[in-house]
Amino acid sequence: SENDITDFIDLSINDNLRSEGMKDQKNVRWKFIENPLGPANYFFFKNKDKIVGRILSAQYPGRLVLNKKYITYFCLSDLYIDKNNRQISNLKNLYFKCINETKGIIFHSSNENSEKFYTKILGLKVYFKLFSCGLPISTKPVESYKFLLSIFYKVLIKCNNLFIIFIKNLLNAKKLKIKISENLIFDEEMENLLKENYDKGESFFYRDKSFFKWRYAIYKKKFLIKVYKQNELIGYLTLIKSNVLNLKNLILLDFQFKKSLSFIDKIKIKLEIINIGKNQNCDTIYTFGNKKNKMFLNILGYPFFNLPDKILPHSNPMFVHNIGNLDSDDIEKVNFTISDFDYF
């Protein structure tokens, strides 16, 4: 609730958290209180009347679609314990209290600090891994490399940019129509696309107008790409601009398609994304998804490159709880985007 924000931020400030948003009242309020599906479940423990550990389960975006059923979904978020209270017993008690008292299926990932706790100590199953891809637009991402390596990658990036211009002029995908807008409204066309995927038995997280309005409220620069073929909406993508790791990044936050695209159509869409990134003076384009789902296959491939975990802050294994009688094979194939939990 509103009364918890001060204690939440005090705990965040006590340590060198990478996520600056967890030290900002406006961001915390948006993330955990203003969600149209209701405030997050907040679990914590105290030492000498002071909160020293916390974890939350929040509805991002609230409904999982699986085998033509809607299932209540939560994202486990912001597990954090003060350095002086990080005994294994405290971690386990807090974590399992959240899992056991949250009424719905839970998805969550890990960072470089928590991954060992989940996999080694708790022995949790990794249902799938989120696979990263993207593109350096400027040479800034490689400026910290060793001298010769930096020169090599700078030349490579510039040559690739020239080649992208060449193929953009060469390709002519007349049958594909793309509309780009900075006004992100979840309209009837998009709702019908999701309903059609629901009827086909696709696995994904359901969105609606209120979720869209809330999820993108904090971003100053955002874009909606709608893809048409023969005047029919066959997919949409959302992009936001975000400064992370001292870089200006264009983040592909969400995507949904009703069919697999041709090789040419995939390139055409990604060239439009690159054009937006260049116009916004971004240094990189980045996204991730589940390779076991066919929608993400429309994103993978040139001119985007696969990004190995070793060059990223951490990998993104996905853990799932409270699945009940649901088929784990279906869960492993879900279309999972950045919009489906609390990154960026």
mmCIF file of C-alpha atoms in Angstrom:
data_model
loop_
_atom_site.group_PDB
_atom_site.id
_atom_site.type_symbol
_atom_site.label_atom_id
_atom_site.label_comp_id
_atom_site.label_asym_id
_atom_site.label_seq_id
_atom_site.Cartn_x
_atom_site.Cartn_y
_atom_site.Cartn_z
ATOM 1 C CA SER A 1 0.000 0.000 0.000
ATOM 2 C CA GLU A 2 0.962 3.671 -0.073
ATOM 3 C CA ASN A 3 2.111 3.377 3.553
ATOM 4 C CA ASP A 4 4.740 0.771 2.613
ATOM 5 C CA ILE A 5 6.597 2.865 0.030
ATOM 6 C CA THR A 6 8.920 4.668 2.455
ATOM 7 C CA ASP A 7 10.131 1.445 4.107
ATOM 8 C CA PHE A 8 10.493 -0.175 0.668
ATOM 9 C CA ILE A 9 12.735 2.641 -0.582
ATOM 10 C CA ASP A 10 14.736 2.792 2.667
ATOM 11 C CA LEU A 11 15.719 -0.854 2.179
ATOM 12 C CA SER A 12 16.622 -0.214 -1.472
ATOM 13 C CA ILE A 13 18.826 2.759 -0.580
ATOM 14 C CA ASN A 14 20.771 0.775 2.016
ATOM 15 C CA ASP A 15 22.597 -1.154 -0.669
ATOM 16 C CA ASN A 16 24.001 -0.578 -4.138
ATOM 17 C CA LEU A 17 21.031 -1.856 -6.118
ATOM 18 C CA ARG A 18 21.462 -1.702 -9.887
ATOM 19 C CA SER A 19 17.779 -0.890 -10.337
ATOM 20 C CA GLU A 20 17.513 2.832 -9.611
ATOM 21 C CA GLY A 21 13.747 2.644 -10.095
ATOM 22 C CA MET A 22 13.413 0.847 -6.765
ATOM 23 C CA LYS A 23 14.650 4.012 -5.039
ATOM 24 C CA ASP A 24 12.077 6.250 -6.708
ATOM 25 C CA GLN A 25 8.629 6.760 -5.149
ATOM 26 C CA LYS A 26 6.863 7.360 -8.460
ATOM 27 C CA ASN A 27 8.304 4.205 -10.019
ATOM 28 C CA VAL A 28 7.559 2.019 -6.987
ATOM 29 C CA ARG A 29 3.987 3.346 -6.811
ATOM 30 C CA TRP A 30 3.438 2.691 -10.529
ATOM 31 C CA LYS A 31 4.968 -0.759 -10.427
ATOM 32 C CA PHE A 32 3.324 -2.189 -7.313
ATOM 33 C CA ILE A 33 0.219 -0.121 -6.515
ATOM 34 C CA GLU A 34 -1.280 1.397 -9.687
ATOM 35 C CA ASN A 35 -1.600 -1.861 -11.668
ATOM 36 C CA PRO A 36 -5.255 -2.005 -12.894
ATOM 37 C CA LEU A 37 -5.443 -5.591 -11.601
ATOM 38 C CA GLY A 38 -4.672 -4.399 -8.084
ATOM 39 C CA PRO A 39 -1.643 -3.849 -5.835
ATOM 40 C CA ALA A 40 1.102 -6.442 -5.574
ATOM 41 C CA ASN A 41 1.273 -8.936 -2.719
ATOM 42 C CA TYR A 42 4.004 -7.662 -0.378
ATOM 43 C CA PHE A 43 5.913 -10.069 1.865
ATOM 44 C CA PHE A 44 8.635 -8.944 4.265
ATOM 45 C CA PHE A 45 10.364 -9.701 7.555
ATOM 46 C CA LYS A 46 11.797 -7.441 10.218
ATOM 47 C CA ASN A 47 14.794 -7.358 12.519
ATOM 48 C CA LYS A 48 14.528 -4.998 15.517
ATOM 49 C CA ASP A 49 11.327 -3.447 14.091
ATOM 50 C CA LYS A 50 13.041 -2.619 10.797
ATOM 51 C CA ILE A 51 12.204 -4.258 7.461
ATOM 52 C CA VAL A 52 15.331 -6.098 6.309
ATOM 53 C CA GLY A 53 13.931 -8.406 3.637
ATOM 54 C CA ARG A 54 11.168 -8.308 1.026
ATOM 55 C CA ILE A 55 9.625 -10.006 -1.969
ATOM 56 C CA LEU A 56 6.511 -9.242 -4.030
ATOM 57 C CA SER A 57 4.194 -11.075 -6.396
ATOM 58 C CA ALA A 58 2.606 -8.758 -8.969
ATOM 59 C CA GLN A 59 0.192 -9.376 -11.837
ATOM 60 C CA TYR A 60 2.167 -8.794 -15.061
ATOM 61 C CA PRO A 61 -0.145 -8.728 -17.058
ATOM 62 C CA GLY A 62 -2.356 -10.964 -14.950
ATOM 63 C CA ARG A 63 -3.652 -13.726 -17.220
ATOM 64 C CA LEU A 64 -1.862 -16.639 -18.841
ATOM 65 C CA VAL A 65 -3.554 -18.232 -21.860
ATOM 66 C CA LEU A 66 -2.998 -21.973 -21.960
ATOM 67 C CA ASN A 67 -5.082 -24.558 -23.857
ATOM 68 C CA LYS A 68 -7.938 -22.085 -24.359
ATOM 69 C CA LYS A 69 -8.086 -21.251 -20.656
ATOM 70 C CA TYR A 70 -7.339 -18.062 -18.733
ATOM 71 C CA ILE A 71 -5.111 -18.670 -15.702
ATOM 72 C CA THR A 72 -4.333 -16.093 -13.021
ATOM 73 C CA TYR A 73 -0.652 -15.186 -13.324
ATOM 74 C CA PHE A 74 1.835 -13.425 -11.065
ATOM 75 C CA CYS A 75 5.413 -12.297 -11.541
ATOM 76 C CA LEU A 76 7.698 -12.717 -8.542
ATOM 77 C CA SER A 77 9.533 -9.426 -8.161
ATOM 78 C CA ASP A 78 12.279 -7.643 -6.216
ATOM 79 C CA LEU A 79 13.511 -10.293 -3.834
ATOM 80 C CA TYR A 80 15.936 -8.388 -1.658
ATOM 81 C CA ILE A 81 17.463 -8.982 1.779
ATOM 82 C CA ASP A 82 19.799 -6.695 3.685
ATOM 83 C CA LYS A 83 23.428 -7.931 3.648
ATOM 84 C CA ASN A 84 23.454 -8.588 7.403
ATOM 85 C CA ASN A 85 20.375 -10.835 7.237
ATOM 86 C CA ARG A 86 21.107 -13.078 4.259
ATOM 87 C CA GLN A 87 21.038 -16.377 6.101
ATOM 88 C CA ILE A 88 19.720 -19.255 3.990
ATOM 89 C CA SER A 89 16.837 -19.764 6.422
ATOM 90 C CA ASN A 90 15.668 -16.163 5.909
ATOM 91 C CA LEU A 91 15.844 -16.528 2.120
ATOM 92 C CA LYS A 92 13.892 -19.784 2.123
ATOM 93 C CA ASN A 93 11.226 -18.621 4.578
ATOM 94 C CA LEU A 94 10.560 -15.385 2.700
ATOM 95 C CA TYR A 95 10.595 -17.014 -0.731
ATOM 96 C CA PHE A 96 8.254 -19.880 0.108
ATOM 97 C CA LYS A 97 5.872 -17.642 2.052
ATOM 98 C CA CYS A 98 5.396 -15.667 -1.172
ATOM 99 C CA ILE A 99 5.000 -18.815 -3.289
ATOM 100 C CA ASN A 100 2.549 -20.519 -0.927
ATOM 101 C CA GLU A 101 0.344 -17.496 -0.237
ATOM 102 C CA THR A 102 0.078 -16.202 -3.817
ATOM 103 C CA LYS A 103 -3.096 -17.517 -5.433
ATOM 104 C CA GLY A 104 -2.033 -18.131 -9.010
ATOM 105 C CA ILE A 105 0.735 -19.466 -11.225
ATOM 106 C CA ILE A 106 4.067 -17.658 -10.704
ATOM 107 C CA PHE A 107 6.846 -17.043 -13.230
ATOM 108 C CA HIS A 108 10.163 -15.461 -12.332
ATOM 109 C CA SER A 109 13.762 -15.280 -13.449
ATOM 110 C CA SER A 110 16.979 -14.534 -11.567
ATOM 111 C CA ASN A 111 20.046 -12.326 -11.636
ATOM 112 C CA GLU A 112 23.722 -13.096 -11.128
ATOM 113 C CA ASN A 113 23.227 -13.099 -7.336
ATOM 114 C CA SER A 114 20.028 -15.140 -7.001
ATOM 115 C CA GLU A 115 20.526 -17.765 -9.713
ATOM 116 C CA LYS A 116 22.696 -20.016 -7.520
ATOM 117 C CA PHE A 117 20.135 -19.774 -4.702
ATOM 118 C CA TYR A 118 17.345 -20.961 -7.002
ATOM 119 C CA THR A 119 19.254 -23.655 -8.879
ATOM 120 C CA LYS A 120 21.878 -24.952 -6.419
ATOM 121 C CA ILE A 121 20.271 -24.480 -3.006
ATOM 122 C CA LEU A 122 16.579 -24.902 -3.853
ATOM 123 C CA GLY A 123 17.187 -27.162 -6.852
ATOM 124 C CA LEU A 124 14.413 -25.526 -8.874
ATOM 125 C CA LYS A 125 13.603 -26.686 -12.386
ATOM 126 C CA VAL A 126 14.399 -24.280 -15.231
ATOM 127 C CA TYR A 127 11.339 -24.474 -17.495
ATOM 128 C CA PHE A 128 12.923 -22.479 -20.311
ATOM 129 C CA LYS A 129 15.560 -19.808 -20.825
ATOM 130 C CA LEU A 130 14.954 -16.401 -22.309
ATOM 131 C CA PHE A 131 17.178 -15.947 -25.330
ATOM 132 C CA SER A 132 18.607 -12.476 -26.020
ATOM 133 C CA CYS A 133 19.140 -10.881 -29.405
ATOM 134 C CA GLY A 134 19.728 -7.397 -30.752
ATOM 135 C CA LEU A 135 22.031 -5.112 -32.628
ATOM 136 C CA PRO A 136 24.652 -2.449 -31.882
ATOM 137 C CA ILE A 137 23.748 0.685 -33.856
ATOM 138 C CA SER A 138 26.567 2.929 -32.667
ATOM 139 C CA THR A 139 30.135 1.996 -31.726
ATOM 140 C CA LYS A 140 29.671 3.075 -28.087
ATOM 141 C CA PRO A 141 28.945 -0.468 -26.798
ATOM 142 C CA VAL A 142 32.478 -1.595 -27.797
ATOM 143 C CA GLU A 143 34.458 1.464 -26.672
ATOM 144 C CA SER A 144 35.509 -0.244 -23.423
ATOM 145 C CA TYR A 145 37.038 -3.212 -25.280
ATOM 146 C CA LYS A 146 40.795 -3.611 -25.659
ATOM 147 C CA PHE A 147 42.292 -1.350 -28.333
ATOM 148 C CA LEU A 148 42.598 -3.748 -31.298
ATOM 149 C CA LEU A 149 39.371 -5.549 -30.453
ATOM 150 C CA SER A 150 37.571 -2.215 -30.182
ATOM 151 C CA ILE A 151 38.822 -1.148 -33.628
ATOM 152 C CA PHE A 152 37.779 -4.489 -35.130
ATOM 153 C CA TYR A 153 34.233 -4.281 -33.771
ATOM 154 C CA LYS A 154 33.862 -0.609 -34.681
ATOM 155 C CA VAL A 155 34.749 -1.403 -38.301
ATOM 156 C CA LEU A 156 32.405 -4.409 -38.226
ATOM 157 C CA ILE A 157 29.499 -2.331 -36.885
ATOM 158 C CA LYS A 158 30.011 0.392 -39.495
ATOM 159 C CA CYS A 159 30.225 -2.157 -42.321
ATOM 160 C CA ASN A 160 27.087 -3.885 -41.082
ATOM 161 C CA ASN A 161 25.241 -0.551 -40.955
ATOM 162 C CA LEU A 162 26.201 0.073 -44.585
ATOM 163 C CA PHE A 163 25.030 -3.406 -45.561
ATOM 164 C CA ILE A 164 21.694 -2.813 -43.799
ATOM 165 C CA ILE A 165 21.209 0.332 -45.902
ATOM 166 C CA PHE A 166 21.995 -1.728 -49.009
ATOM 167 C CA ILE A 167 19.475 -4.491 -48.279
ATOM 168 C CA LYS A 168 16.839 -1.927 -47.256
ATOM 169 C CA ASN A 169 17.070 -0.409 -50.734
ATOM 170 C CA LEU A 170 17.223 -3.834 -52.362
ATOM 171 C CA LEU A 171 14.222 -5.456 -50.690
ATOM 172 C CA ASN A 172 10.745 -4.650 -51.853
ATOM 173 C CA ALA A 173 8.091 -6.342 -49.705
ATOM 174 C CA LYS A 174 5.038 -4.699 -51.223
ATOM 175 C CA LYS A 175 2.596 -7.184 -49.726
ATOM 176 C CA LEU A 176 3.609 -6.204 -46.183
ATOM 177 C CA LYS A 177 2.211 -2.974 -44.789
ATOM 178 C CA ILE A 178 3.672 -1.485 -41.615
ATOM 179 C CA LYS A 179 2.145 1.299 -39.505
ATOM 180 C CA ILE A 180 4.195 3.023 -36.798
ATOM 181 C CA SER A 181 2.702 5.188 -34.065
ATOM 182 C CA GLU A 182 3.870 6.808 -30.830
ATOM 183 C CA ASN A 183 0.324 6.518 -29.494
ATOM 184 C CA LEU A 184 0.108 3.127 -27.775
ATOM 185 C CA ILE A 185 -3.564 2.248 -27.619
ATOM 186 C CA PHE A 186 -4.760 -1.341 -27.423
ATOM 187 C CA ASP A 187 -7.509 -1.235 -30.044
ATOM 188 C CA GLU A 188 -10.124 -3.629 -31.385
ATOM 189 C CA GLU A 189 -7.792 -4.957 -34.099
ATOM 190 C CA MET A 190 -5.224 -6.011 -31.511
ATOM 191 C CA GLU A 191 -7.867 -7.496 -29.249
ATOM 192 C CA ASN A 192 -9.197 -9.570 -32.158
ATOM 193 C CA LEU A 193 -5.664 -10.798 -32.932
ATOM 194 C CA LEU A 194 -5.271 -12.055 -29.358
ATOM 195 C CA LYS A 195 -8.717 -13.655 -29.412
ATOM 196 C CA GLU A 196 -7.822 -15.471 -32.623
ATOM 197 C CA ASN A 197 -4.609 -16.780 -31.052
ATOM 198 C CA TYR A 198 -6.656 -17.851 -28.029
ATOM 199 C CA ASP A 199 -9.051 -19.793 -30.275
ATOM 200 C CA LYS A 200 -6.088 -21.488 -31.993
ATOM 201 C CA GLY A 201 -4.778 -22.724 -28.631
ATOM 202 C CA GLU A 202 -1.651 -20.567 -28.604
ATOM 203 C CA SER A 203 0.227 -20.054 -25.299
ATOM 204 C CA PHE A 204 0.789 -16.418 -24.338
ATOM 205 C CA PHE A 205 -0.025 -13.733 -21.758
ATOM 206 C CA TYR A 206 -3.237 -11.854 -22.387
ATOM 207 C CA ARG A 207 -3.305 -8.045 -22.627
ATOM 208 C CA ASP A 208 -6.141 -5.566 -22.618
ATOM 209 C CA LYS A 209 -6.615 -1.811 -22.927
ATOM 210 C CA SER A 210 -6.148 -1.045 -19.222
ATOM 211 C CA PHE A 211 -2.952 -3.103 -19.020
ATOM 212 C CA PHE A 212 -1.484 -1.330 -22.052
ATOM 213 C CA LYS A 213 -2.297 2.081 -20.609
ATOM 214 C CA TRP A 214 -0.632 1.210 -17.305
ATOM 215 C CA ARG A 215 2.375 -0.755 -18.623
ATOM 216 C CA TYR A 216 3.586 2.038 -20.912
ATOM 217 C CA ALA A 217 2.664 5.018 -18.704
ATOM 218 C CA ILE A 218 6.202 5.592 -17.379
ATOM 219 C CA TYR A 219 8.007 5.713 -20.724
ATOM 220 C CA LYS A 220 8.633 9.033 -22.435
ATOM 221 C CA LYS A 221 9.421 7.474 -25.820
ATOM 222 C CA LYS A 222 7.404 4.493 -27.005
ATOM 223 C CA PHE A 223 6.333 3.082 -30.353
ATOM 224 C CA LEU A 224 3.677 0.712 -31.647
ATOM 225 C CA ILE A 225 4.317 -1.181 -34.882
ATOM 226 C CA LYS A 226 1.316 -2.847 -36.530
ATOM 227 C CA VAL A 227 1.956 -5.311 -39.349
ATOM 228 C CA TYR A 228 -0.636 -5.940 -42.069
ATOM 229 C CA LYS A 229 -0.902 -8.327 -44.972
ATOM 230 C CA GLN A 230 -3.783 -7.969 -47.433
ATOM 231 C CA ASN A 231 -5.283 -5.378 -45.093
ATOM 232 C CA GLU A 232 -5.350 -7.892 -42.214
ATOM 233 C CA LEU A 233 -3.470 -7.282 -38.950
ATOM 234 C CA ILE A 234 -1.066 -10.206 -38.582
ATOM 235 C CA GLY A 235 1.056 -8.901 -35.725
ATOM 236 C CA TYR A 236 2.120 -6.020 -33.536
ATOM 237 C CA LEU A 237 5.295 -4.980 -31.701
ATOM 238 C CA THR A 238 5.967 -2.347 -29.030
ATOM 239 C CA LEU A 239 9.227 -0.499 -28.474
ATOM 240 C CA ILE A 240 10.460 1.767 -25.688
ATOM 241 C CA LYS A 241 13.572 3.877 -25.296
ATOM 242 C CA SER A 242 15.521 3.178 -22.108
ATOM 243 C CA ASN A 243 18.900 4.248 -20.751
ATOM 244 C CA VAL A 244 20.667 1.235 -19.228
ATOM 245 C CA LEU A 245 24.384 0.605 -18.561
ATOM 246 C CA ASN A 246 25.235 4.106 -19.845
ATOM 247 C CA LEU A 247 23.735 3.275 -23.232
ATOM 248 C CA LYS A 248 20.671 4.563 -25.055
ATOM 249 C CA ASN A 249 18.694 1.428 -25.876
ATOM 250 C CA LEU A 250 15.675 0.722 -28.037
ATOM 251 C CA ILE A 251 13.925 -2.163 -26.265
ATOM 252 C CA LEU A 252 11.512 -4.444 -28.095
ATOM 253 C CA LEU A 253 9.160 -4.871 -25.145
ATOM 254 C CA ASP A 254 6.305 -6.886 -26.595
ATOM 255 C CA PHE A 255 5.263 -8.748 -29.743
ATOM 256 C CA GLN A 256 2.377 -10.924 -30.878
ATOM 257 C CA PHE A 257 1.844 -12.605 -34.248
ATOM 258 C CA LYS A 258 -0.915 -14.767 -35.674
ATOM 259 C CA LYS A 259 1.358 -16.581 -38.148
ATOM 260 C CA SER A 260 4.971 -17.346 -39.010
ATOM 261 C CA LEU A 261 6.450 -14.741 -41.326
ATOM 262 C CA SER A 262 8.535 -15.215 -44.437
ATOM 263 C CA PHE A 263 12.265 -14.488 -44.351
ATOM 264 C CA ILE A 264 11.776 -11.264 -46.348
ATOM 265 C CA ASP A 265 8.917 -10.059 -44.138
ATOM 266 C CA LYS A 266 10.957 -10.656 -40.972
ATOM 267 C CA ILE A 267 13.798 -8.537 -42.351
ATOM 268 C CA LYS A 268 11.403 -5.811 -43.463
ATOM 269 C CA ILE A 269 10.016 -5.442 -39.912
ATOM 270 C CA LYS A 270 13.467 -5.436 -38.318
ATOM 271 C CA LEU A 271 14.677 -2.781 -40.755
ATOM 272 C CA GLU A 272 11.824 -0.567 -39.553
ATOM 273 C CA ILE A 273 12.904 -1.171 -35.943
ATOM 274 C CA ILE A 274 16.490 -0.266 -36.833
ATOM 275 C CA ASN A 275 15.295 2.911 -38.533
ATOM 276 C CA ILE A 276 13.462 3.949 -35.348
ATOM 277 C CA GLY A 277 16.590 3.223 -33.304
ATOM 278 C CA LYS A 278 18.745 5.384 -35.564
ATOM 279 C CA ASN A 279 16.221 8.235 -35.546
ATOM 280 C CA GLN A 280 16.212 8.118 -31.744
ATOM 281 C CA ASN A 281 20.052 8.149 -31.615
ATOM 282 C CA CYS A 282 20.094 4.812 -29.803
ATOM 283 C CA ASP A 283 23.267 2.806 -29.271
ATOM 284 C CA THR A 284 21.633 -0.617 -29.252
ATOM 285 C CA ILE A 285 18.485 -2.581 -30.003
ATOM 286 C CA TYR A 286 17.654 -5.341 -27.538
ATOM 287 C CA THR A 287 14.993 -7.914 -26.759
ATOM 288 C CA PHE A 288 14.570 -11.476 -25.559
ATOM 289 C CA GLY A 289 12.049 -14.273 -25.812
ATOM 290 C CA ASN A 290 11.369 -17.988 -25.636
ATOM 291 C CA LYS A 291 12.922 -19.914 -28.532
ATOM 292 C CA LYS A 292 10.442 -22.726 -27.925
ATOM 293 C CA ASN A 293 7.626 -20.441 -29.093
ATOM 294 C CA LYS A 294 7.147 -19.796 -32.829
ATOM 295 C CA MET A 295 6.260 -16.099 -32.363
ATOM 296 C CA PHE A 296 9.788 -15.331 -31.172
ATOM 297 C CA LEU A 297 11.168 -16.981 -34.303
ATOM 298 C CA ASN A 298 9.745 -14.001 -36.236
ATOM 299 C CA ILE A 299 12.167 -11.804 -34.254
ATOM 300 C CA LEU A 300 15.309 -13.925 -34.378
ATOM 301 C CA GLY A 301 17.794 -13.816 -37.238
ATOM 302 C CA TYR A 302 19.610 -11.213 -39.307
ATOM 303 C CA PRO A 303 19.895 -8.261 -39.053
ATOM 304 C CA PHE A 304 19.591 -9.042 -35.329
ATOM 305 C CA PHE A 305 22.377 -11.059 -33.708
ATOM 306 C CA ASN A 306 22.252 -13.636 -30.949
ATOM 307 C CA LEU A 307 23.648 -12.236 -27.695
ATOM 308 C CA PRO A 308 25.417 -14.794 -25.468
ATOM 309 C CA ASP A 309 24.833 -14.599 -21.711
ATOM 310 C CA LYS A 310 28.516 -13.850 -21.038
ATOM 311 C CA ILE A 311 28.251 -10.344 -22.540
ATOM 312 C CA LEU A 312 25.051 -9.550 -20.598
ATOM 313 C CA PRO A 313 24.638 -8.619 -16.912
ATOM 314 C CA HIS A 314 23.113 -12.080 -16.296
ATOM 315 C CA SER A 315 21.250 -14.960 -17.927
ATOM 316 C CA ASN A 316 17.471 -15.344 -17.702
ATOM 317 C CA PRO A 317 16.389 -18.848 -16.688
ATOM 318 C CA MET A 318 12.640 -19.071 -16.014
ATOM 319 C CA PHE A 319 11.225 -20.742 -12.901
ATOM 320 C CA VAL A 320 7.518 -21.553 -12.532
ATOM 321 C CA HIS A 321 5.441 -22.340 -9.424
ATOM 322 C CA ASN A 322 1.881 -23.331 -8.547
ATOM 323 C CA ILE A 323 1.231 -25.073 -11.868
ATOM 324 C CA GLY A 324 -1.217 -27.552 -10.341
ATOM 325 C CA ASN A 325 -2.611 -29.853 -13.047
ATOM 326 C CA LEU A 326 -1.279 -27.758 -15.935
ATOM 327 C CA ASP A 327 0.924 -29.473 -18.530
ATOM 328 C CA SER A 328 4.540 -28.384 -18.037
ATOM 329 C CA ASP A 329 5.252 -28.963 -21.759
ATOM 330 C CA ASP A 330 2.660 -26.311 -22.656
ATOM 331 C CA ILE A 331 4.142 -23.904 -20.109
ATOM 332 C CA GLU A 332 7.597 -24.349 -21.601
ATOM 333 C CA LYS A 333 6.334 -23.174 -25.012
ATOM 334 C CA VAL A 334 4.656 -19.945 -23.879
ATOM 335 C CA ASN A 335 5.334 -16.711 -25.773
ATOM 336 C CA PHE A 336 7.179 -14.712 -23.102
ATOM 337 C CA THR A 337 8.216 -11.097 -23.729
ATOM 338 C CA ILE A 338 9.853 -8.392 -21.626
ATOM 339 C CA SER A 339 6.386 -6.905 -21.117
ATOM 340 C CA ASP A 340 5.327 -10.019 -19.217
ATOM 341 C CA PHE A 341 7.395 -9.196 -16.174
ATOM 342 C CA ASP A 342 9.140 -6.334 -14.480
ATOM 343 C CA TYR A 343 12.248 -5.692 -16.608
ATOM 344 C CA PHE A 344 12.915 -2.156 -17.883
#
